[in-house]
N, CA, C and O atoms as a DFTB+ gen file, in Angstrom:
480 C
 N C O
     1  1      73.647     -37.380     -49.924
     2  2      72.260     -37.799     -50.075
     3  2      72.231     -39.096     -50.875
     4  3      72.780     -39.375     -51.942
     5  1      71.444     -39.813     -50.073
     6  2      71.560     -41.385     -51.028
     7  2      69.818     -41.098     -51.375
     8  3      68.978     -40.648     -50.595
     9  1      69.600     -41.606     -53.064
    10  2      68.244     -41.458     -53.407
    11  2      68.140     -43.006     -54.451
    12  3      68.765     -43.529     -55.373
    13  1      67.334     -43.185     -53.885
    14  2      66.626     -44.622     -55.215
    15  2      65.421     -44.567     -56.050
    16  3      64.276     -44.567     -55.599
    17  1      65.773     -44.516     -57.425
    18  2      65.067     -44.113     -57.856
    19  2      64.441     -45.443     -58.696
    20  3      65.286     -46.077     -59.330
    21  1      62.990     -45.949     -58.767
    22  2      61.735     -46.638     -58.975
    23  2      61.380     -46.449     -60.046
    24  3      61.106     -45.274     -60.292
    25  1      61.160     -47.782     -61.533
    26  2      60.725     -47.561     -62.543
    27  2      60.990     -48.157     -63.426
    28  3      62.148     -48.242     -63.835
    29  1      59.819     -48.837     -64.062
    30  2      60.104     -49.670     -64.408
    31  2      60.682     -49.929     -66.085
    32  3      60.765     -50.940     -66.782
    33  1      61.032     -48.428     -66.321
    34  2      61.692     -48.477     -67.790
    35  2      63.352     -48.119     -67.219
    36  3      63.471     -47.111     -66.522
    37  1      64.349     -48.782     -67.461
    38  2      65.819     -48.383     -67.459
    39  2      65.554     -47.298     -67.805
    40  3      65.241     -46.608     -66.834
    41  1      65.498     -46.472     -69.269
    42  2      65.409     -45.277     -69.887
    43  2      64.769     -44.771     -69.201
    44  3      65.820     -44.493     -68.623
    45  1      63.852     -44.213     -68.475
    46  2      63.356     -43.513     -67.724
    47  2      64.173     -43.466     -66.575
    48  3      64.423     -42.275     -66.388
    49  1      64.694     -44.132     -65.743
    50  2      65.558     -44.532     -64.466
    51  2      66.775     -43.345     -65.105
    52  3      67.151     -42.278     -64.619
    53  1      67.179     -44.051     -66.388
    54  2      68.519     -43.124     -66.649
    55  2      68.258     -41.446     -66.142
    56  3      68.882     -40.698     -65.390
    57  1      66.905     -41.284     -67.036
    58  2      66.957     -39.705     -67.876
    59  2      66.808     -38.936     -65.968
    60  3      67.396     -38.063     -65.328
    61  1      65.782     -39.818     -65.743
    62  2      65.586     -39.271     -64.328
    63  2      67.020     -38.804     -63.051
    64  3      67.254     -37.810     -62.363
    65  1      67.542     -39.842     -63.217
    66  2      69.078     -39.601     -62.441
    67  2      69.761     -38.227     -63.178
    68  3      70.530     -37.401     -62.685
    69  1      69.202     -38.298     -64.509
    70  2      70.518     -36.954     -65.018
    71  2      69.647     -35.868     -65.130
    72  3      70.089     -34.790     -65.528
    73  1      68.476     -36.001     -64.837
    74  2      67.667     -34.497     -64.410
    75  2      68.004     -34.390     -63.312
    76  3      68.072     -33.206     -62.980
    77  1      68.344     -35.304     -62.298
    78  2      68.204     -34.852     -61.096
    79  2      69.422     -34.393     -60.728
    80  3      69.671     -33.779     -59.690
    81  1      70.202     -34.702     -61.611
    82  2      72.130     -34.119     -61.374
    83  2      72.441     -32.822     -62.183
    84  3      73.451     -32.181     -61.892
    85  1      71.507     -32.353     -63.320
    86  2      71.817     -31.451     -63.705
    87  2      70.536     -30.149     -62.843
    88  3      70.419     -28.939     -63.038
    89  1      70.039     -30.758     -62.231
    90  2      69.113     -29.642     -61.270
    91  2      70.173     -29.493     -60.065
    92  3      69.935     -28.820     -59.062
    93  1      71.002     -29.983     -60.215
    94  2      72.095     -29.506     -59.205
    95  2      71.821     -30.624     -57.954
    96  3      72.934     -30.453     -57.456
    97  1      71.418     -31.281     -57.375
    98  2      71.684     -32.296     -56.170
    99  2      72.683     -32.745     -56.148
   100  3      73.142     -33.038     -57.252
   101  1      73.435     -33.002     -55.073
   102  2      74.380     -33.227     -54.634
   103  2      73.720     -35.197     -54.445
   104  3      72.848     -35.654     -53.706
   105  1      74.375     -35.699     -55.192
   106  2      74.198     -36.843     -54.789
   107  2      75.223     -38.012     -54.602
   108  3      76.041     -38.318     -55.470
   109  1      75.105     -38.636     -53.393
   110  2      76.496     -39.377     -53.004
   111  2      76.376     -41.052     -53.420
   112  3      77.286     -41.856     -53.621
   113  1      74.977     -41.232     -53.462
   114  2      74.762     -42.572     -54.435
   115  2      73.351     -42.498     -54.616
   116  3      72.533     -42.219     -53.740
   117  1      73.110     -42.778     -55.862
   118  2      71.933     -43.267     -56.726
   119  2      71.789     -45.077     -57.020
   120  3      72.516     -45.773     -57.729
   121  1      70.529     -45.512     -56.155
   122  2      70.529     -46.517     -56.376
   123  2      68.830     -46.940     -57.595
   124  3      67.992     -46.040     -57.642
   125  1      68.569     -48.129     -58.344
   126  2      68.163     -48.081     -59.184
   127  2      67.117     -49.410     -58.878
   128  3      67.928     -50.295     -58.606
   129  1      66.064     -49.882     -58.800
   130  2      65.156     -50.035     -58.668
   131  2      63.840     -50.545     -59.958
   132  3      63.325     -49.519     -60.401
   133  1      63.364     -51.550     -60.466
   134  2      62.863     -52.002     -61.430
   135  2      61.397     -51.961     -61.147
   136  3      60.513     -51.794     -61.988
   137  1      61.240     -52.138     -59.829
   138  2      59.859     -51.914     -59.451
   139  2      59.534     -52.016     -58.205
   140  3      60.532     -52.496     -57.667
   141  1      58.395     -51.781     -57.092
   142  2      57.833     -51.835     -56.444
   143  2      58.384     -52.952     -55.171
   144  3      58.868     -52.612     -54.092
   145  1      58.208     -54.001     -55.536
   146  2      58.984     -55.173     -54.417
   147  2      59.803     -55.096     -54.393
   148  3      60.234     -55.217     -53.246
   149  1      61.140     -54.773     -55.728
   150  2      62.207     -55.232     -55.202
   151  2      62.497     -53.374     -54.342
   152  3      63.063     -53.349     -53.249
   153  1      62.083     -52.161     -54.943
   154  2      62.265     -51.101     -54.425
   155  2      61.980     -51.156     -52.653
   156  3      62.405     -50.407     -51.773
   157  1      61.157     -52.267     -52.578
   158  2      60.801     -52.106     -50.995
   159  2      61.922     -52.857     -49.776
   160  3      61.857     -52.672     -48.561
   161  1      62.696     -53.531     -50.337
   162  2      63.314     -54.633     -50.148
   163  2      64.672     -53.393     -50.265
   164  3      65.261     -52.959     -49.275
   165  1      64.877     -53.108     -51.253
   166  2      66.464     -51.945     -50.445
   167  2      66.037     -50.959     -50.234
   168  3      67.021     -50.220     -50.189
   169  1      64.685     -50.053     -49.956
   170  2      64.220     -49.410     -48.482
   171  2      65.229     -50.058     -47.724
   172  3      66.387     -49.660     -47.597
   173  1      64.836     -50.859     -47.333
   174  2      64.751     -51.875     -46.093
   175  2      66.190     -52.031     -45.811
   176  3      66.626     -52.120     -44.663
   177  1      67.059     -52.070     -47.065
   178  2      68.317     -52.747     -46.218
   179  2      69.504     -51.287     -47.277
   180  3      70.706     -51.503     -47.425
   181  1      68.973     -50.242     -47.730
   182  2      70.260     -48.813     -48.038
   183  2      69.723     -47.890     -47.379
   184  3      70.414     -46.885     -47.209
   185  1      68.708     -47.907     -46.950
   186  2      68.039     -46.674     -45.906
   187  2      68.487     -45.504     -47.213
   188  3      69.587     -44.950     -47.191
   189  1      67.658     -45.292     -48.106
   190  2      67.944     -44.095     -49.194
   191  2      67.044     -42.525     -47.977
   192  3      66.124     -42.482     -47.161
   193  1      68.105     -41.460     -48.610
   194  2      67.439     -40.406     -48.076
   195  2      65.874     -39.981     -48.703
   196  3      64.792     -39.788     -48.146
   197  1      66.176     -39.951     -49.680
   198  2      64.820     -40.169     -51.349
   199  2      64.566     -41.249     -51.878
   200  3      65.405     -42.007     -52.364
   201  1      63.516     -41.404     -51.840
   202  2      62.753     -42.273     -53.081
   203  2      61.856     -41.333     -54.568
   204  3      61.153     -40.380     -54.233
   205  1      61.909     -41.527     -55.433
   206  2      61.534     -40.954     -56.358
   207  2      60.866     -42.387     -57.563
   208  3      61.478     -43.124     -58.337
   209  1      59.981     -42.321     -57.359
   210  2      59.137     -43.128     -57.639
   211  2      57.963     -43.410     -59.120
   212  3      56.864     -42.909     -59.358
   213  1      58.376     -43.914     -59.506
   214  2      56.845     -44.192     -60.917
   215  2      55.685     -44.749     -60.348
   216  3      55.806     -45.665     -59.535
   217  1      54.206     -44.174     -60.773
   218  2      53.192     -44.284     -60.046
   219  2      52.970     -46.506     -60.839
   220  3      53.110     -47.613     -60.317
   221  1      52.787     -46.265     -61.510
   222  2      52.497     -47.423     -62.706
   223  2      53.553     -48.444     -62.903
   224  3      54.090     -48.372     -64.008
   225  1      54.005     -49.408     -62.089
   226  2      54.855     -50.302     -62.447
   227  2      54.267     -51.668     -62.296
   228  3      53.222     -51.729     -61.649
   229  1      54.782     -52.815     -62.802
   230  2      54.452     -54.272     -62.750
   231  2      54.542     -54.780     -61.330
   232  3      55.405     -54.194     -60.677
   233  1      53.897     -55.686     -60.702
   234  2      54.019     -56.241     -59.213
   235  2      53.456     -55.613     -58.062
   236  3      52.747     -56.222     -57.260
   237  1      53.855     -54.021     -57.932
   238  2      53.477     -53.240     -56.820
   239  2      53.992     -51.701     -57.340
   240  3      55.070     -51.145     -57.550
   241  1      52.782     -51.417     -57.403
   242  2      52.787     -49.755     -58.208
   243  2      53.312     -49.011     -57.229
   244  3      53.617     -49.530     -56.155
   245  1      53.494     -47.627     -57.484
   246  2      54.095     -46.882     -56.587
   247  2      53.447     -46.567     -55.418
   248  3      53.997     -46.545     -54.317
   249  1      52.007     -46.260     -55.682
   250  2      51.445     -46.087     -54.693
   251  2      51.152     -47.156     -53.373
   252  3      50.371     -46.852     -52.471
   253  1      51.746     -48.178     -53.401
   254  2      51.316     -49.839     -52.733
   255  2      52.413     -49.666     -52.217
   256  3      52.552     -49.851     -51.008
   257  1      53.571     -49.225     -53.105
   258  2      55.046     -48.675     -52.335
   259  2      55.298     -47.977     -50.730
   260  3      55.722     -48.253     -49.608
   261  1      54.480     -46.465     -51.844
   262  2      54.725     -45.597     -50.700
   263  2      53.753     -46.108     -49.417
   264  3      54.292     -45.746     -48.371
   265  1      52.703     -46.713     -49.205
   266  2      51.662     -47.576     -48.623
   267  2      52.481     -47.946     -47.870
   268  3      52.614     -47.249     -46.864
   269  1      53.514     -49.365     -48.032
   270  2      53.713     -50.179     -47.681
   271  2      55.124     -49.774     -46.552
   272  3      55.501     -50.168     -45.448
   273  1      55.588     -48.770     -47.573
   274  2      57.205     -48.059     -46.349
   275  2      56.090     -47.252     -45.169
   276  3      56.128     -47.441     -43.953
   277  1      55.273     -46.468     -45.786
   278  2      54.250     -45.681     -44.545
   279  2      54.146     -46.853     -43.369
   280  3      54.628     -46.750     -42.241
   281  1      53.386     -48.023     -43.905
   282  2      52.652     -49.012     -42.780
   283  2      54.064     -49.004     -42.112
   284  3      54.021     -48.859     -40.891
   285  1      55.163     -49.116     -42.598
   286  2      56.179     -49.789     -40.868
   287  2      56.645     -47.981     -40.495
   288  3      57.782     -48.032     -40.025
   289  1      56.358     -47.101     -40.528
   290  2      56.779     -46.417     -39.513
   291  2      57.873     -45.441     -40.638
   292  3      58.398     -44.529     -39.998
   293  1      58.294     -45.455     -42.104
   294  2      59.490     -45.200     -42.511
   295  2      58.659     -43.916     -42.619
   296  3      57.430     -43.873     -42.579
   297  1      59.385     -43.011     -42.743
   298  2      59.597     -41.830     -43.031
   299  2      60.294     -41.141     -44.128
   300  3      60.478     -39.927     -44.220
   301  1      60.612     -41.938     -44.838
   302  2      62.036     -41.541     -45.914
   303  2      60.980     -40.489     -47.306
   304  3      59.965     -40.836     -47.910
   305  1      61.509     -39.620     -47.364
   306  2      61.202     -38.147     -48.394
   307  2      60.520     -39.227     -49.802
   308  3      61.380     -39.874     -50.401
   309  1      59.378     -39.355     -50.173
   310  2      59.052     -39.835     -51.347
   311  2      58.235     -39.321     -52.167
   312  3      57.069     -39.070     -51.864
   313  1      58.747     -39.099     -53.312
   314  2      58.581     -38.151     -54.324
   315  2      57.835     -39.023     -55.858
   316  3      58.571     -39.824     -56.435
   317  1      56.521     -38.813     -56.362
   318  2      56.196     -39.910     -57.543
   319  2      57.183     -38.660     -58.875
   320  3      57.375     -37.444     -58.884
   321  1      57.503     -39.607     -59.653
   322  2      57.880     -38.507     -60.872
   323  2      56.889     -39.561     -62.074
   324  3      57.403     -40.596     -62.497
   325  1      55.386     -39.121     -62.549
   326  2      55.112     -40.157     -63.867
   327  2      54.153     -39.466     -64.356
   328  3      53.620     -38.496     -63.816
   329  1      53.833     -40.046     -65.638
   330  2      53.502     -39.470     -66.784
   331  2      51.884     -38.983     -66.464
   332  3      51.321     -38.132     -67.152
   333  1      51.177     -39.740     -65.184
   334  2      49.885     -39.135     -64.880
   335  2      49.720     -38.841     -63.710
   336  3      49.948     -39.411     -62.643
   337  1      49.107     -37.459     -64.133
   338  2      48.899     -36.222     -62.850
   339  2      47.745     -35.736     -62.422
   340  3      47.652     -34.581     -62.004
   341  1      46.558     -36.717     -62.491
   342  2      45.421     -36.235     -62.125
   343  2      45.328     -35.518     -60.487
   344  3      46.234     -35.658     -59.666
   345  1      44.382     -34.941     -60.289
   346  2      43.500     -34.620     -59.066
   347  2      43.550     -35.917     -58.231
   348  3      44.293     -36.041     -57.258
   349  1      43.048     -36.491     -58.497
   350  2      42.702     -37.751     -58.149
   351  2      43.743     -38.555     -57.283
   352  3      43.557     -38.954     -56.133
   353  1      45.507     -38.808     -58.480
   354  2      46.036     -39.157     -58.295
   355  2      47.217     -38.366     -57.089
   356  3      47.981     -38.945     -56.317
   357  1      47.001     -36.758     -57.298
   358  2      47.867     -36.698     -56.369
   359  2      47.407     -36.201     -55.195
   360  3      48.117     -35.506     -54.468
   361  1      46.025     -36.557     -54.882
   362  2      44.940     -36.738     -53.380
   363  2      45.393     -37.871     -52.905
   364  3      45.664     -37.871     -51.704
   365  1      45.583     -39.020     -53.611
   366  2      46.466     -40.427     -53.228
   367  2      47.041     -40.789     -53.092
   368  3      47.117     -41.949     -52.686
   369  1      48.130     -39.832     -53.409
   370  2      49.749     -39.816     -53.105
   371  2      49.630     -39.030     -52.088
   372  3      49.811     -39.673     -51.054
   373  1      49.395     -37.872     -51.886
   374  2      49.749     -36.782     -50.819
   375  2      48.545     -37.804     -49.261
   376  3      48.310     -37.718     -48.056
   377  1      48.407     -38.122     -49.718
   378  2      46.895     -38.948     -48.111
   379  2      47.677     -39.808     -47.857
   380  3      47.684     -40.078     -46.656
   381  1      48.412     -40.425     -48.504
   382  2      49.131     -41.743     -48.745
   383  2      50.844     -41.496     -47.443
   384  3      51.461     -42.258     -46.698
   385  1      50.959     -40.109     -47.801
   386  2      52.517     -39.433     -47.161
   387  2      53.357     -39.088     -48.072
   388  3      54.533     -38.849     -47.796
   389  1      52.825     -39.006     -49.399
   390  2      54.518     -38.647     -50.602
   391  2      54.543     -37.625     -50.149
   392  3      53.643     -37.227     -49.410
   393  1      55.575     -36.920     -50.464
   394  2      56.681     -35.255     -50.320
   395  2      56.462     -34.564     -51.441
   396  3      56.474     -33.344     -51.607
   397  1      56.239     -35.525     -52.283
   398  2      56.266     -34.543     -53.550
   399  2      55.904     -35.767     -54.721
   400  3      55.844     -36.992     -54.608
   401  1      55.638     -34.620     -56.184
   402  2      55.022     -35.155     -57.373
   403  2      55.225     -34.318     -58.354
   404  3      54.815     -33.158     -58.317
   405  1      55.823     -34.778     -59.249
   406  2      56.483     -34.524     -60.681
   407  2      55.805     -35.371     -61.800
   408  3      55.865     -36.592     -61.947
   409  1      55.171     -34.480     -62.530
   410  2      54.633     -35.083     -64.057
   411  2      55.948     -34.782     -64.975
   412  3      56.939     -34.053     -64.954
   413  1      55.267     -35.935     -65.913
   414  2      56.426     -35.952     -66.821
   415  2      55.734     -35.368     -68.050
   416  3      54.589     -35.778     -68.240
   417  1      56.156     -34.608     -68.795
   418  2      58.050     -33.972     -68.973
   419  2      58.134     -33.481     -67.852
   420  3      57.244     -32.809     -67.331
   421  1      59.408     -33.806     -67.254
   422  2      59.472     -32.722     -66.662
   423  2      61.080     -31.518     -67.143
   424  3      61.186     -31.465     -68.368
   425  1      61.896     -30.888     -66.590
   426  2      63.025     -30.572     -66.755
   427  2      63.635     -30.147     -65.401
   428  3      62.974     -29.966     -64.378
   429  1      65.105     -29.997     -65.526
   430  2      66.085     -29.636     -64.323
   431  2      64.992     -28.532     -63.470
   432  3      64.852     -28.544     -62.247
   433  1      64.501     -27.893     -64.117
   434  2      63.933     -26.718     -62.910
   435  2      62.848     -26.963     -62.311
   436  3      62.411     -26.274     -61.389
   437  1      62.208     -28.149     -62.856
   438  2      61.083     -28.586     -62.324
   439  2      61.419     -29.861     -61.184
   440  3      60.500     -30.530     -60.711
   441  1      62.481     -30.030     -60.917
   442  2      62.671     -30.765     -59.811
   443  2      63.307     -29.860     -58.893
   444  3      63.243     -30.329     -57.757
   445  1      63.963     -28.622     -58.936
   446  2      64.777     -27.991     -58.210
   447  2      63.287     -27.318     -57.745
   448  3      63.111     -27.045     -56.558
   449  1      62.514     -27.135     -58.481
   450  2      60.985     -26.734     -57.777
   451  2      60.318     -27.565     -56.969
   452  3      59.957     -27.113     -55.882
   453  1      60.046     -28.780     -57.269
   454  2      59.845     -29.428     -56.692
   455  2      60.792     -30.277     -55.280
   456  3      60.161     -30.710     -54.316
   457  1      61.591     -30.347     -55.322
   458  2      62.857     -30.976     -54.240
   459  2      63.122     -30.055     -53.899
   460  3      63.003     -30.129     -52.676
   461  1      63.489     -28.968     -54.193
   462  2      64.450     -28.018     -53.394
   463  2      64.623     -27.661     -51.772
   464  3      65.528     -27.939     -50.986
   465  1      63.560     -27.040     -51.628
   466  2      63.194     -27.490     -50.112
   467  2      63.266     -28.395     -49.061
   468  3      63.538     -28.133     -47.890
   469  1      62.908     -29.881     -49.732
   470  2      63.122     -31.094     -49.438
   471  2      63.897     -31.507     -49.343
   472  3      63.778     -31.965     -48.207
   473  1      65.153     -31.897     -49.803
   474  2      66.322     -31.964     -50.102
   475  2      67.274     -31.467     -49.897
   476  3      68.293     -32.136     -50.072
   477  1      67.389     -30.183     -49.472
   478  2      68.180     -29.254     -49.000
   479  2      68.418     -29.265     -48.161
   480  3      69.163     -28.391     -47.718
């Protein structure tokens, strides 16, 4: 499983990769992502199985993201993991095509809840 994960704090990018390895995924490369454009741009050219995404970044938020892979046709599993979880927000993600949505904190079991299915 190749997954790229979106966000625009390194430290967050880190903690996120090692939740997602100690929830057990099998992962064959993790690629890393600062924000929104450049995340759309290796869409485009690593074909990741996952995207796992921050709603709130500089340039092109997550949601303009997942928008923007939807408009050409991609299909690739995209998942927001960020610190706000309104109603609101995840009517706009899920209308939008994400797979899934993780507030933060989260922990290992809360992605194996969330991904498991998906991912598997």
């Amino acid at each position: 499983m190749k997954v790229l994960v979106v966000d625009d704090s390194k430290v967050m990018r880190s903690i996120v990769m090692r939740t997602l390895r100690q929830a057990g995924f099998a992962c064959d490369s993790m690629e890393e992502a600062d924000d929104g454009i450049s995340a759309l741009k290796m869409i485009e050219s690593s074909h990741p199985d996952v995207v796992l995404t921050d709603w709130n970044m500089p340039g092109m938020p997550g949601i303009d993201l997942l928008r923007a892979v939807r408009a050409r046709g991609d299909s690739t599993r995209f998942i927001f993991v960020t610190s706000e979880g309104t109603d609101e927000m995840r009517d706009l993600a899920f209308g939008a095509g994400a797979n899934g949505f993780i507030t933060k904190p989260f922990t290992p079991a809360t992605f194996q809840f969330a991904l498991g299915e998906l991912i598997r």
